[in-house]
Amino acid sequence: MDTYQERISLLQEMISFALVDGELHDREYDFIEIVAQELGIAKEVLLELYANKAEIKVIKDEFHRICQFYRLALLMQSDGILHDREKIKINEIGINMGLNPYAMKRVLKAMEDSPNSMVDGQSLLAMFSEQLN
């Protein structure tokens, strides 16, 4: 991520997505906290994000948009319960990011079929790259 504000925006989007089903599960909170640590965001700042809603910035770089989509998909899987609202919302977010709907569907299906709900990085990028040909 390029700027501090972009990293904050990513976390805000994840928090918003985690609350789509009306509840923040412990596993979702833990996952967001891990991502915040990886992004270099202090815990105090993260806690403020839960209390304050701000505008989410659009990610310009396609690679970072794919990474964010995958983070959201992992977050969706983290509580072990797939809500219809989560499925609808992740597709809306992906389309708003400008990602290919067919590639998004393939990624979500691959995650569903995976025993640990994960997809390796090369496969993830390949699913989105195939659509460019």
XYZ file of C-alpha atoms in Angstrom, residues 5-133:
129
model
C -4.633 6.737 4.400
C -4.995 3.938 1.830
C -4.136 1.363 4.498
C -6.686 2.934 6.844
C -9.254 2.816 4.055
C -8.598 -0.905 3.502
C -9.227 -1.593 7.167
C -12.389 0.520 7.142
C -13.684 -1.504 4.219
C -12.893 -4.754 6.024
C -14.634 -3.577 9.201
C -17.679 -2.512 7.221
C -17.748 -5.874 5.447
C -17.360 -7.810 8.705
C -20.465 -6.067 10.059
C -22.657 -6.887 7.022
C -24.242 -9.834 8.831
C -24.998 -7.615 11.836
C -22.386 -9.166 14.116
C -18.621 -8.955 14.544
C -17.373 -12.449 15.361
C -14.198 -12.936 17.386
C -12.464 -14.628 14.455
C -13.332 -11.721 12.173
C -11.966 -9.245 14.715
C -8.786 -11.309 15.098
C -8.325 -11.484 11.329
C -8.734 -7.714 10.939
C -6.291 -7.166 13.790
C -3.691 -9.363 12.045
C -4.138 -7.433 8.785
C -3.787 -4.141 10.692
C -0.521 -5.354 12.205
C 0.742 -6.380 8.755
C -0.164 -2.928 7.422
C 1.630 -1.220 10.315
C -1.517 0.267 11.887
C -1.459 0.664 15.673
C -4.121 -1.110 17.709
C -5.401 2.204 19.104
C -5.984 3.492 15.574
C -7.746 0.255 14.649
C -10.087 0.600 17.625
C -10.926 4.142 16.528
C -11.890 2.812 13.097
C -14.580 0.645 14.676
C -16.107 3.749 16.253
C -15.696 6.181 13.357
C -16.970 5.667 9.851
C -15.115 7.478 7.114
C -15.076 7.504 3.339
C -13.429 4.493 1.720
C -10.859 5.400 -0.936
C -10.771 3.588 -4.265
C -7.673 1.458 -4.808
C -6.060 2.410 -8.114
C -3.671 -0.494 -8.644
C -5.317 -3.715 -9.887
C -2.935 -5.968 -7.964
C -3.882 -4.234 -4.694
C -7.599 -4.450 -5.579
C -7.227 -8.215 -6.103
C -5.376 -8.502 -2.766
C -8.116 -6.548 -0.998
C -10.829 -8.696 -2.583
C -8.985 -11.806 -1.363
C -8.641 -10.335 2.151
C -12.385 -9.703 2.200
C -13.038 -13.246 0.981
C -10.820 -14.620 3.766
C -12.646 -12.429 6.258
C -15.953 -13.768 4.955
C -14.730 -17.331 5.561
C -13.138 -16.627 8.953
C -16.219 -17.102 11.130
C -17.176 -20.362 9.398
C -20.630 -19.038 8.482
C -21.444 -17.782 4.987
C -24.355 -15.362 5.059
C -26.254 -14.424 1.917
C -25.657 -10.754 2.718
C -21.895 -11.385 2.745
C -22.024 -13.065 -0.668
C -24.022 -10.199 -2.133
C -21.817 -7.540 -0.538
C -18.499 -9.082 -1.622
C -19.741 -9.197 -5.208
C -20.851 -5.547 -5.000
C -17.484 -4.526 -3.591
C -15.588 -6.473 -6.259
C -17.629 -4.966 -9.068
C -17.163 -1.481 -7.602
C -13.414 -2.192 -7.564
C -13.623 -2.969 -11.269
C -12.803 -6.651 -10.881
C -14.077 -9.245 -13.300
C -17.221 -10.929 -11.887
C -16.353 -14.285 -13.475
C -12.875 -14.261 -11.907
C -14.358 -13.299 -8.525
C -16.785 -16.210 -8.763
C -13.929 -18.598 -9.585
C -11.891 -17.376 -6.611
C -14.803 -17.768 -4.204
C -15.528 -21.266 -5.560
C -11.844 -22.262 -5.240
C -11.841 -21.029 -1.646
C -15.029 -22.951 -0.928
C -13.487 -26.143 -2.346
C -10.202 -25.679 -0.487
C -9.871 -27.536 2.844
C -8.413 -24.428 4.526
C -10.416 -21.820 2.528
C -7.242 -20.456 0.974
C -5.956 -20.068 -2.574
C -2.259 -19.698 -3.361
C -1.110 -16.378 -4.784
C -0.213 -17.666 -8.242
C -3.611 -19.305 -8.696
C -5.361 -16.189 -7.457
C -3.578 -13.938 -9.934
C -4.020 -16.495 -12.721
C -7.798 -16.494 -12.235
C -7.887 -12.750 -12.779
C -5.262 -12.765 -15.549
C -7.140 -15.353 -17.628
C -9.932 -12.847 -18.091
C -7.542 -10.349 -19.709
C -6.807 -12.601 -22.716
